[in-house]
Structure formats: structure tokens, C-alpha cells
PDB file of C-alpha atoms and ligand atoms in Angstrom:
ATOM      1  CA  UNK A1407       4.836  22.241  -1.937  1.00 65.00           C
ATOM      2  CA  UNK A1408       5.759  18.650  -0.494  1.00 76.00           C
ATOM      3  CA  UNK A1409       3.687  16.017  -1.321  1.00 85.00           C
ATOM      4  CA  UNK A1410       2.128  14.278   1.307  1.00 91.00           C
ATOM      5  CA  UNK A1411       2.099  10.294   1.536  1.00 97.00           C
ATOM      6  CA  UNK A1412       0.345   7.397   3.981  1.00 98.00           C
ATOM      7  CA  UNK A1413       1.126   3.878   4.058  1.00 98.00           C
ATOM      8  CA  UNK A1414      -1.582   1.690   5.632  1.00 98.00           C
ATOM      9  CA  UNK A1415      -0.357  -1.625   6.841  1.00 98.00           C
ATOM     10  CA  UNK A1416       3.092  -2.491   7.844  1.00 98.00           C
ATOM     11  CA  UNK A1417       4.021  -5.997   6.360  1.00 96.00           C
ATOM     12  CA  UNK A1418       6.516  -7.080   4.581  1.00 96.00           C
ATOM     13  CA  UNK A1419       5.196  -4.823   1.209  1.00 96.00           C
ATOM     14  CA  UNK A1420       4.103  -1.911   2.873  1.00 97.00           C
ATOM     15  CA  UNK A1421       6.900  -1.772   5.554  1.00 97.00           C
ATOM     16  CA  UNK A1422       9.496  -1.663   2.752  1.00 97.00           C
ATOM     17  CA  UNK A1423       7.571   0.988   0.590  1.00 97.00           C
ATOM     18  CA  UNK A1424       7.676   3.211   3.409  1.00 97.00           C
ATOM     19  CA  UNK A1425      11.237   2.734   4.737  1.00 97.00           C
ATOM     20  CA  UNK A1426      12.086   3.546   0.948  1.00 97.00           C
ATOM     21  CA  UNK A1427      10.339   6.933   0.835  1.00 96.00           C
ATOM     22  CA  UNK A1428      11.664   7.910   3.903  1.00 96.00           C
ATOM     23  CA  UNK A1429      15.067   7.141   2.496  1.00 96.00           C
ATOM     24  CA  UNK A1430      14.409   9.169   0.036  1.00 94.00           C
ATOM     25  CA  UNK A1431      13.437  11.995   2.138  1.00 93.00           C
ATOM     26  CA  UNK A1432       9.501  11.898   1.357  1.00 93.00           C
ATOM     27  CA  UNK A1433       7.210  12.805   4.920  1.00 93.00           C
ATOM     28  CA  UNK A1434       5.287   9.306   5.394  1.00 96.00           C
ATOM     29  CA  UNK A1435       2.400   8.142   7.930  1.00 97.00           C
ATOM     30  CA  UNK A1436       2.631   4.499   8.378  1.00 98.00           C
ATOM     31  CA  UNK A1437      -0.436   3.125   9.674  1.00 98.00           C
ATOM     32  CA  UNK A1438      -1.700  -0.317  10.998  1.00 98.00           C
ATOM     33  CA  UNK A1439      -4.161  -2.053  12.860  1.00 97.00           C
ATOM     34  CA  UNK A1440      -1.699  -3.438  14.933  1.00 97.00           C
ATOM     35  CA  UNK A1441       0.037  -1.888  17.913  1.00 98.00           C
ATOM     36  CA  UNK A1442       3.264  -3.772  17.700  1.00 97.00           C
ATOM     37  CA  UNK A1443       3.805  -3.301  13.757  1.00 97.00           C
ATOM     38  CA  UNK A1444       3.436   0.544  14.360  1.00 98.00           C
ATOM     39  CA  UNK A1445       6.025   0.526  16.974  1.00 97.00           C
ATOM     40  CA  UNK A1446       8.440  -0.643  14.937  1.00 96.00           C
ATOM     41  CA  UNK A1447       7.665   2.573  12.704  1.00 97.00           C
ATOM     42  CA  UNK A1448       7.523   5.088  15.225  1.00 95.00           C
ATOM     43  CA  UNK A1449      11.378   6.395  14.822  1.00 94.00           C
ATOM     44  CA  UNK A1450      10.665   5.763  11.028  1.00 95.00           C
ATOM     45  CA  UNK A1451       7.861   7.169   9.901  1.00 95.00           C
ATOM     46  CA  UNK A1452       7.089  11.112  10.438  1.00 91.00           C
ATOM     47  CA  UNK A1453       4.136   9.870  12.267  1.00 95.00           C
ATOM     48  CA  UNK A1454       2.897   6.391  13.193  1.00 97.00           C
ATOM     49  CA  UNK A1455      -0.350   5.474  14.044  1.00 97.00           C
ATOM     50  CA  UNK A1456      -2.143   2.487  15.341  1.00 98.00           C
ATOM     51  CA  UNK A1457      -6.206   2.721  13.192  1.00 97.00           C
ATOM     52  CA  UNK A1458      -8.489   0.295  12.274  1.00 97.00           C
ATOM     53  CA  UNK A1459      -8.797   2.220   8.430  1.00 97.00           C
ATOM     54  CA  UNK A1460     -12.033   0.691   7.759  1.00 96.00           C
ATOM     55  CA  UNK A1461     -13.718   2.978  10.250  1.00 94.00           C
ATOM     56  CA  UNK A1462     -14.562   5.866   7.897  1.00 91.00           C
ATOM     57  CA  UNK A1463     -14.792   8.331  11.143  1.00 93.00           C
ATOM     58  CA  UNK A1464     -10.932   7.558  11.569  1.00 95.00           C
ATOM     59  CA  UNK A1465      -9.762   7.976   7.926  1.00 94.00           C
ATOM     60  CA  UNK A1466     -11.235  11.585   8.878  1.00 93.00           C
ATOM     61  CA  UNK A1467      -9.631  12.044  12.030  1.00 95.00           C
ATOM     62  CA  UNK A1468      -6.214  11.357  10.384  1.00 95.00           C
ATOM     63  CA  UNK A1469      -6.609  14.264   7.815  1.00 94.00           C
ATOM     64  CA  UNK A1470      -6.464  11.485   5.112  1.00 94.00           C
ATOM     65  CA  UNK A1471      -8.556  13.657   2.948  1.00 92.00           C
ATOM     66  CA  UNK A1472      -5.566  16.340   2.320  1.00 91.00           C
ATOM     67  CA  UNK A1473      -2.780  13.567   1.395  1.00 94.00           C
ATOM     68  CA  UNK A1474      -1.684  13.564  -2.400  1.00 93.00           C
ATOM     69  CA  UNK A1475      -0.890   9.655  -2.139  1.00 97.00           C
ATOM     70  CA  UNK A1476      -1.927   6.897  -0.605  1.00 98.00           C
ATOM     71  CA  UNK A1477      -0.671   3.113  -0.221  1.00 98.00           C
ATOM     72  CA  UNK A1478      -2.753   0.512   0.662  1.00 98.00           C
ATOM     73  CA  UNK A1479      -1.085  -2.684   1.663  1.00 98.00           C
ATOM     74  CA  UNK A1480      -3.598  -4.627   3.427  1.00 97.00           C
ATOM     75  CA  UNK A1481      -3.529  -7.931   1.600  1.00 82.00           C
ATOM     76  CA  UNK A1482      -4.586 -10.950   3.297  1.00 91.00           C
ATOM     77  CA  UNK A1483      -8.023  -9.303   4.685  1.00 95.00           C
ATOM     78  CA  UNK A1484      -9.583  -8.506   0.925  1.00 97.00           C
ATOM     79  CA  UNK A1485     -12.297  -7.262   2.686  1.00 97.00           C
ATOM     80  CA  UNK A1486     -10.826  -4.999   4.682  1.00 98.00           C
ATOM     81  CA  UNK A1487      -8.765  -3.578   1.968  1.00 98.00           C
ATOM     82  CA  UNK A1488     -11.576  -3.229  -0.161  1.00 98.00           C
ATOM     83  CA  UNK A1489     -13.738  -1.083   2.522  1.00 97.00           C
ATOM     84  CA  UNK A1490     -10.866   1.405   2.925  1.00 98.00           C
ATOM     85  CA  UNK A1491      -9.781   1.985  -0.844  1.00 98.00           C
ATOM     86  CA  UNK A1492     -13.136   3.008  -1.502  1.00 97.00           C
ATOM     87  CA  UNK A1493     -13.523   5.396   1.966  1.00 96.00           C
ATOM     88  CA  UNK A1494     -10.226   6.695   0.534  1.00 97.00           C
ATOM     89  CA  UNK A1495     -11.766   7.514  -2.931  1.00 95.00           C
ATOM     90  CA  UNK A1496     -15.294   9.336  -0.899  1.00 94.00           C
ATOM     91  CA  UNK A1497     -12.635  10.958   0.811  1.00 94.00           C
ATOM     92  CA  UNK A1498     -11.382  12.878  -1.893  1.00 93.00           C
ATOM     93  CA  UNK A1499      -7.527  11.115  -1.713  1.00 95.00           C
ATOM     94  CA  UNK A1500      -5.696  12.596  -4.806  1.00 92.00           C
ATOM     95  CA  UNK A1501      -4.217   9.057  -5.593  1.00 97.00           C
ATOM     96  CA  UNK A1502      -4.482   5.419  -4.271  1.00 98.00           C
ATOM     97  CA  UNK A1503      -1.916   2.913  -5.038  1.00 98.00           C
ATOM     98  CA  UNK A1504      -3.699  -0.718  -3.665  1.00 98.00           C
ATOM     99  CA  UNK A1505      -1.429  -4.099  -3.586  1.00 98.00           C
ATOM    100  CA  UNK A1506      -4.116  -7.000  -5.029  1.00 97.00           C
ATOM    101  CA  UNK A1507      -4.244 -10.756  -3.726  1.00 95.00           C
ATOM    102  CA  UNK A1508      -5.134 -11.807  -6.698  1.00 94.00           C
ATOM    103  CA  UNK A1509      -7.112 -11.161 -10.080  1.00 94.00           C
ATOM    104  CA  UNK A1510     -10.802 -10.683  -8.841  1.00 95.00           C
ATOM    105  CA  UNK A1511      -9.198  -8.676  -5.744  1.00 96.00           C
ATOM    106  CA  UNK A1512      -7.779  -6.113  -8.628  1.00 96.00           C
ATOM    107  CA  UNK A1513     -11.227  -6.409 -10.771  1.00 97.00           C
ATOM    108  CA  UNK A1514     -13.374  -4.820  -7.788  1.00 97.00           C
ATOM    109  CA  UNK A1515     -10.277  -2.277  -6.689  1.00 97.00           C
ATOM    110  CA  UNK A1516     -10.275  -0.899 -10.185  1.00 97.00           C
ATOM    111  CA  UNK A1517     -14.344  -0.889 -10.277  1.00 97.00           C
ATOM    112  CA  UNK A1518     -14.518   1.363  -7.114  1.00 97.00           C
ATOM    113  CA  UNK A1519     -11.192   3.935  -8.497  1.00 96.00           C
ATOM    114  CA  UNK A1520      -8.028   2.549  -7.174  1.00 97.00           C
ATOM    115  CA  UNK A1521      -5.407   4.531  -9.194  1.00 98.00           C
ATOM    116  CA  UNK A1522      -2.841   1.987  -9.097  1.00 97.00           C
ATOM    117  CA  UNK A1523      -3.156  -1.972  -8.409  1.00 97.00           C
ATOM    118  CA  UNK A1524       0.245  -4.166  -7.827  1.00 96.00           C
ATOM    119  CA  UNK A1525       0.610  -7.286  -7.456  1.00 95.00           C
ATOM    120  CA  UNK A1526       4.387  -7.995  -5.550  1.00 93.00           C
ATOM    121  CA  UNK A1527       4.745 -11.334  -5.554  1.00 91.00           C
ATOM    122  CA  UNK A1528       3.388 -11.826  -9.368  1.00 92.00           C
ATOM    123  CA  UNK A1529       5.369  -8.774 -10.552  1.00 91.00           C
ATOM    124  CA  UNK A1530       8.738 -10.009  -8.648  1.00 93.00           C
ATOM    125  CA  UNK A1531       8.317 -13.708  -9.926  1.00 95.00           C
ATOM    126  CA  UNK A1532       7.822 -12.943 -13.094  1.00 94.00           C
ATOM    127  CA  UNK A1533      10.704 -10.503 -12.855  1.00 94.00           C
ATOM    128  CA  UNK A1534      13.069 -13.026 -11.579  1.00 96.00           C
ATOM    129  CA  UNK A1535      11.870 -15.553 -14.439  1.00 95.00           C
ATOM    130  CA  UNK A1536      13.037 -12.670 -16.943  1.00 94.00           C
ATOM    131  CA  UNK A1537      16.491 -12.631 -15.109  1.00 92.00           C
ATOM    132  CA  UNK A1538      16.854 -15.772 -14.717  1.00 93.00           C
ATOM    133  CA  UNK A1539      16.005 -16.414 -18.738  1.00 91.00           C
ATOM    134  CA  UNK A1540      18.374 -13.627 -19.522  1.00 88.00           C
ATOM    135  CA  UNK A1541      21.686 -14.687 -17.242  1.00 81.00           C
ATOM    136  CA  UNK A1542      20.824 -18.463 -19.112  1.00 75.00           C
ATOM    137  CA  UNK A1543      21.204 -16.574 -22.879  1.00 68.00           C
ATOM    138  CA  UNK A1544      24.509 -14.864 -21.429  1.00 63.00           C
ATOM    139  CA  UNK A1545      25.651 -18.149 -20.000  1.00 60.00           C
ATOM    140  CA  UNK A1546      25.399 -20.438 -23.203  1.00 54.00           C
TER     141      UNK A1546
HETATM  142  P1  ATP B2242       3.150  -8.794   3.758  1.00 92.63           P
HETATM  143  O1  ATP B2242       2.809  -9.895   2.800  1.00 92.63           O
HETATM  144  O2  ATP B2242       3.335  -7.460   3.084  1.00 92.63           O
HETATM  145  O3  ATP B2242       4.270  -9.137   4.697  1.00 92.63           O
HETATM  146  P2  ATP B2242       1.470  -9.499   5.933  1.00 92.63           P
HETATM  147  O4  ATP B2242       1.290 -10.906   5.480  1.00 92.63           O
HETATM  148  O5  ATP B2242       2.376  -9.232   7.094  1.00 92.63           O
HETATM  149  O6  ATP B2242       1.891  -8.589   4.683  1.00 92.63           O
HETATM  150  P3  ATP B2242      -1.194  -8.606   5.440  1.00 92.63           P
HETATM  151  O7  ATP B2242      -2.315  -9.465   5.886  1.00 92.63           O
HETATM  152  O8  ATP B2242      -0.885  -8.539   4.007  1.00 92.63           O
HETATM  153  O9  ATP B2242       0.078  -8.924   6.339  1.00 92.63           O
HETATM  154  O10 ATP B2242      -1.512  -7.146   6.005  1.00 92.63           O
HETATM  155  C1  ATP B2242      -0.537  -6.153   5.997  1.00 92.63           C
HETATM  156  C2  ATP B2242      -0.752  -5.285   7.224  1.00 92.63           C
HETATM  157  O11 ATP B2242      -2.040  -4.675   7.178  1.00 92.63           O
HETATM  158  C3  ATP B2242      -0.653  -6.029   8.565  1.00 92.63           C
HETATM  159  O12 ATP B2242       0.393  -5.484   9.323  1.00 92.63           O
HETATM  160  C4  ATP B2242      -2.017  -5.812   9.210  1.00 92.63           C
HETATM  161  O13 ATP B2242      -1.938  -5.605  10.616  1.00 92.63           O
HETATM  162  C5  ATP B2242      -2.514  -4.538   8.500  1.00 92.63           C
HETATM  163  N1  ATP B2242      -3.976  -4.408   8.512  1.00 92.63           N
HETATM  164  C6  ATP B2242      -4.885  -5.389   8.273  1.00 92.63           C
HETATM  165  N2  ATP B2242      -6.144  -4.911   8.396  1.00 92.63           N
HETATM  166  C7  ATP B2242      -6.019  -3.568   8.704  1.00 92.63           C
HETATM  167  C8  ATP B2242      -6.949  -2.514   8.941  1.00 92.63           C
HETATM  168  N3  ATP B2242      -8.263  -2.727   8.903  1.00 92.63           N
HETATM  169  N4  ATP B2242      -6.468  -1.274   9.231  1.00 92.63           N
HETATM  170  C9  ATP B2242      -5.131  -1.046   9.279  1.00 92.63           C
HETATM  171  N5  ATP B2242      -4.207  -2.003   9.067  1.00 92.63           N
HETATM  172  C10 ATP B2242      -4.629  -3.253   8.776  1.00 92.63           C
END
């Protein structure tokens, strides 16, 4: 059986991981709060959706409970982030994949059962920093 995955919020972060699965074949819902960010999704995305996902009621409505993975990338509004990890987990969601502002941000997504926390921009610097290094050692 295909495994089912939902992207909620269309930055930069989340727009790319779900452009990325599609390329790779993978059924996606994007979701965001906002209308225009969704449009840009709608000939993406197997379905696009414009949801507020800290309303519990819509997490419901959108079947969220029967997806095997799900990526939060709400950043900026912690709060909101917060509220719909954990509506995810009462859910049921097999597996929840949250991008963190920063280190307390990760401490409470971990406390209430996010599977997987990211960081982008930490995880990418510090990548860079390692290539960087490395093309110096080649370069001497
Ligand atoms: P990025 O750094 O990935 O480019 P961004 O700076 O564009 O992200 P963020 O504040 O990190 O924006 O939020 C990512 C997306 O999450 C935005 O498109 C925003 O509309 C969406 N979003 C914020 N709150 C909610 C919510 N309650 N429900 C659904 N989507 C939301």
C-alpha cells in the first residue's frame, strides 16, 4: 500500500519538501493557512488545501488521522506549531516530522511526541562549514 504524506505550511522549507516528494512520485497534501501559498500548490500537490491546522475540528475533517507521515513546517508562529504537533499526535498520526526555531522550540516538540525535529538552517550551516573545511584541506 502507498504511504500517505501531508505537508503543513508552504515556505521556503516546507514548499521544497513537498515539491521533492512529488518528484519522487509520493501522493502529498500541502496545506497552509494562507490562500495565496496554497495556490501556488494546487497543480503540485495531489491536493491543496487552505486550513488553519490548529483547529482540531479541521485536522479531522482532512482525514489527517489515516496519513502515515506528517510534516510540520510552521516555524515562525512556535505557538501555532506547537498546538498542531500535538492535535497530530491525539490524532493518532503514524509519524510527525516538526522543523524547530530553535532549542527550547525542539525541547517541548519532543516532550509532547514529535517523531522527528529538524532544524534547516542549523543543519545546512553547519553542513556548509563541513564543506567549506573540507574543499580548504583539498586546496592546501
Ligand atoms: P520558510 O522559512 O520555510 O520560508 P516562512 O518564513 O515563509 O517559512 P513560516 O512562518 O516559517 O514562514 O511558516 C511557514 C508556513 O506556515 C507559512 O506559509 C504560513 O502561512 C504557514 N502557517 C502558519 N501558521 C499556520 C497554521 N496555523 N495553519 C496552517 N499553516 C500555517
Amino acid at each position: 500500500m502507498r504511504k500517505e504524506f501531508a505537508v503543513i505550511g508552504l515556505g521556503r522549507f516546507g514548499g521544497s519538501i513537498c515539491k521533492e516528494l512529488v518528484d519522487q512520485g509520493v501522493e502529498v497534501m500541502a496545506i497552509d493557512i494562507s490562500e495565496e501559498k496554497v495556490g501556488n500548490f494546487a497543480n503540485i500537490a495531489s491536493h491543496a488545501v487552505v486550513a488553519d491546522t490548529t483547529d482540531e475540528q479541521v485536522l479531522r475533517e482532512l482525514g489527517l488521522r489515516n496519513f502515515d507521515h506528517v510534516i510540520v513546517a510552521i516555524g515562525d508562529d512556535i505557538q501555532s506549531s506547537i498546538l498542531t504537533t500535538l492535535m497530530l499526535k491525539e490524532i493518532g498520526v503514524g509519524y510527525i516530522t516538526v522543523k524547530a526555531q530553535n532549542d527550547y522550540h525542539e525541547k517541548v516538540l519532543r516532550k509532547i511526541g514529535a517523531d522527528q525535529v529538524v532544524h534547516p538552517e542549523r543543519d545546512m550551516g553547519r553542513r556548509i562549514a563541513h564543506k567549506i573545511l573540507s574543499n580548504n584541506v583539498l586546496d592546501y
